[in-house]
Short mmCIF file of C-alpha atoms in Angstrom, two decimals:
data_model
loop_
_atom_site.label_atom_id
_atom_site.label_comp_id
_atom_site.label_asym_id
_atom_site.label_seq_id
_atom_site.Cartn_x
_atom_site.Cartn_y
_atom_site.Cartn_z
CA MET A 1 -0.07 0.20 0.27
CA HIS A 2 1.21 2.97 -0.84
CA ALA A 3 1.97 5.56 2.76
CA ASP A 4 -0.28 8.52 1.13
CA ARG A 5 -2.76 6.75 0.95
CA SER A 6 -5.60 7.92 3.76
CA GLU A 7 -6.31 5.02 6.23
CA ASP A 8 -9.74 5.17 5.33
CA GLU A 9 -9.30 5.03 1.97
CA ARG A 10 -7.05 1.32 2.82
CA ARG A 11 -9.88 0.33 4.74
CA GLU A 12 -12.02 0.80 1.17
CA LEU A 13 -9.86 -0.82 -0.44
CA VAL A 14 -8.88 -3.64 2.44
CA ARG A 15 -13.63 -4.36 2.93
CA ARG A 16 -13.76 -4.24 -1.43
CA THR A 17 -11.13 -7.17 -1.43
CA GLN A 18 -12.39 -9.22 1.26
CA LEU A 19 -15.41 -9.09 -0.53
CA ALA A 20 -14.56 -10.84 -3.62
CA LEU A 21 -12.73 -12.94 -1.99
CA LEU A 22 -16.00 -14.33 -0.65
CA ALA A 23 -17.75 -13.91 -3.93
CA MET A 24 -14.79 -15.74 -6.03
CA ARG A 25 -15.34 -18.61 -3.07
CA LEU A 26 -18.69 -18.71 -4.07
CA GLY A 27 -17.36 -19.28 -7.73
CA ASP A 28 -19.17 -16.09 -8.32
CA ASP A 29 -16.37 -14.37 -10.45
CA THR A 30 -18.91 -11.18 -12.10
CA GLY A 31 -19.37 -10.98 -7.90
CA ALA A 32 -15.66 -10.39 -7.44
CA LEU A 33 -15.44 -8.21 -9.99
CA ASP A 34 -18.54 -5.87 -9.82
CA ALA A 35 -17.03 -5.84 -5.65
CA LEU A 36 -13.92 -4.47 -6.56
CA THR A 37 -15.63 -1.30 -8.64
CA TRP A 38 -15.85 1.97 -7.24
CA ASP A 39 -18.59 3.57 -9.97
CA GLU A 40 -20.96 3.64 -11.95
CA SER A 41 -18.76 3.72 -15.58
CA GLY A 42 -17.35 0.32 -14.49
CA GLU A 43 -13.69 1.43 -13.15
CA ARG A 44 -12.36 -0.58 -10.80
CA GLY A 45 -10.83 1.50 -8.04
CA ASP A 46 -6.77 1.84 -7.77
CA ALA A 47 -6.67 -2.01 -9.82
CA ARG A 48 -2.66 -1.82 -9.01
CA GLU A 49 -3.29 -1.10 -5.78
CA LEU A 50 -5.92 -4.53 -5.73
CA MET A 51 -3.59 -6.64 -7.36
CA LEU A 52 -0.09 -5.89 -4.57
CA LEU A 53 -2.15 -6.34 -1.84
CA LEU A 54 -3.80 -9.98 -3.56
CA PHE A 55 -0.60 -10.98 -4.52
CA GLY A 56 1.91 -9.60 -1.50
CA ALA A 57 -1.45 -11.75 0.47
CA CYS A 58 -0.54 -14.54 -1.86
CA SER A 59 3.47 -14.40 -0.73
CA GLU A 60 2.27 -14.37 3.02
CA LEU A 61 0.76 -17.92 2.34
CA VAL A 62 3.59 -19.25 0.47
CA ALA A 63 6.04 -18.17 2.94
CA THR A 64 3.20 -20.49 5.70
CA LEU A 65 2.87 -23.56 3.18
CA GLY A 66 6.38 -23.49 1.96
CA ASP A 67 7.42 -23.54 5.83
CA GLY A 68 8.76 -19.86 5.43
CA GLY A 69 11.09 -21.48 2.88
CA THR A 70 12.39 -24.51 4.00
CA ALA A 71 9.51 -26.32 2.44
CA PRO A 72 9.41 -26.05 -1.63
CA VAL A 73 6.27 -24.86 -3.06
CA LYS A 74 5.19 -25.57 -6.72
CA VAL A 75 3.91 -22.65 -8.87
CA GLN A 76 1.80 -24.41 -11.66
CA VAL A 77 -0.06 -22.76 -14.26
CA PHE A 78 -3.01 -24.78 -16.58
CA ASP A 79 -4.65 -23.69 -19.47
CA GLU A 80 -8.24 -23.61 -20.90
CA THR A 81 -8.21 -26.92 -20.40
CA GLY A 82 -6.97 -27.84 -17.68
CA GLU A 83 -3.56 -28.79 -18.80
CA GLU A 84 -0.46 -27.80 -17.26
CA VAL A 85 2.20 -25.38 -18.97
CA SER A 86 5.44 -23.44 -19.12
CA ILE A 87 5.12 -20.24 -18.35
CA ASP A 88 6.52 -19.21 -21.70
CA ASP A 89 2.84 -20.25 -23.39
CA ALA A 90 0.09 -19.18 -20.50
CA ASP A 91 -1.58 -16.45 -21.83
CA PRO A 92 -0.16 -13.21 -20.97
CA PRO A 93 -2.06 -12.34 -18.13
CA VAL A 94 -1.55 -15.21 -16.17
CA ARG A 95 2.46 -14.51 -17.39
CA THR A 96 2.45 -11.00 -15.23
CA ALA A 97 0.23 -12.74 -12.85
CA VAL A 98 3.23 -16.27 -11.93
CA ARG A 99 6.42 -13.26 -11.91
CA THR A 100 3.94 -11.38 -10.37
CA LEU A 101 3.85 -13.20 -7.08
CA LEU A 102 7.51 -15.02 -7.58
CA ALA A 103 9.00 -11.63 -7.20
CA GLN A 104 7.19 -10.71 -4.27
CA VAL A 105 7.09 -13.79 -3.12
CA HIS A 106 11.70 -13.95 -3.45
CA GLY A 107 10.68 -10.12 -1.24
CA ASN A 108 11.15 -8.08 -4.09
CA GLN A 109 7.98 -5.23 -4.17
CA GLU A 110 9.56 -2.96 -6.75
CA ALA A 111 10.01 -6.19 -9.50
CA ALA A 112 6.20 -7.26 -7.74
CA ARG A 113 4.99 -3.12 -8.81
CA GLU A 114 7.10 -3.41 -12.05
CA GLN A 115 5.91 -6.06 -13.41
CA VAL A 116 1.78 -4.93 -12.12
CA GLU A 117 3.02 -1.50 -14.15
CA ILE A 118 3.63 -3.03 -16.78
CA ALA A 119 0.42 -4.86 -17.14
CA MET A 120 -1.41 -1.83 -17.24
CA ALA A 121 0.00 -0.11 -18.79
CA SER A 122 -0.48 -2.48 -21.67
CA ALA A 123 -3.36 -5.08 -20.63
CA ALA A 124 -7.09 -4.38 -22.80
CA PRO A 125 -9.47 -4.55 -19.47
CA ASN A 126 -10.79 -7.96 -20.16
CA GLU A 127 -6.60 -8.62 -19.33
CA VAL A 128 -6.69 -6.43 -16.10
CA ASP A 129 -9.39 -8.13 -15.13
CA SER A 130 -8.22 -12.01 -15.82
CA LEU A 131 -5.65 -10.76 -13.81
CA LEU A 132 -7.51 -10.08 -10.45
CA LEU A 133 -9.68 -12.35 -10.95
CA GLN A 134 -6.35 -14.49 -11.26
CA ALA A 135 -5.22 -12.90 -7.36
CA LEU A 136 -8.32 -13.99 -6.22
CA ARG A 137 -8.05 -17.55 -6.96
CA TRP A 138 -4.72 -18.49 -5.76
CA THR A 139 -5.12 -16.38 -2.89
CA ALA A 140 -8.19 -17.89 -2.09
CA ARG A 141 -6.80 -21.04 -2.65
CA LEU A 142 -3.59 -20.52 -0.87
CA SER A 143 -5.54 -19.12 1.82
CA ALA A 144 -7.47 -21.88 2.03
CA GLU A 145 -5.58 -24.59 3.07
CA CYS A 146 -3.80 -23.29 5.21
CA LEU A 147 -6.25 -22.46 7.21
CA GLU A 148 -6.88 -26.65 6.48
CA ARG A 149 -3.38 -26.66 7.88
CA GLY A 150 -4.40 -24.76 10.91
CA LEU A 151 -1.78 -22.76 9.48
CA PRO A 152 -2.29 -18.33 9.96
CA VAL A 153 -2.87 -15.97 7.32
CA PRO A 154 -3.62 -12.93 6.40
CA GLY A 155 -5.76 -10.62 9.84
CA TRP A 156 -7.61 -9.13 6.38
CA ILE A 157 -8.10 -12.58 4.88
CA ALA A 158 -8.64 -14.34 8.87
CA ASP A 159 -11.39 -11.33 8.59
CA THR A 160 -12.94 -12.41 5.37
CA PRO A 161 -16.81 -13.68 5.45
CA THR A 162 -16.93 -16.87 4.45
CA GLY A 163 -20.07 -16.80 3.27
#
């Protein structure tokens, strides 16, 4: 989060992200994206900050699942048919998501921010939506796995309603 973001703006960002995460857990991709919409024009609040919040959470969850880095966690990429593909063969939003997550996992927030900036500068609106959905899916799956194992999750995720 940017330091100049007001506490009220941060709370609103987290609240909307929680609603999107709940919709994702319920299998409602459209509802998840709708929760991230700030106004009648259909604009997604600050998509950059949303992505960085989600990828930051994913990074924490991967570290938790990987026992602080002592156990490997494998990131797999699948195509629309469910077949595993190499990152180079994945759709551009998925490649960006993987690169952003890897940068976060390795503690390189600047590289993560750069990946998001590149995506935002060159992505069509549907690609931004795809990237947000990917980050929400990973956050939902990783947090569910942590909770199933009795491992901690970031506080804002733990406070997300479960439906």
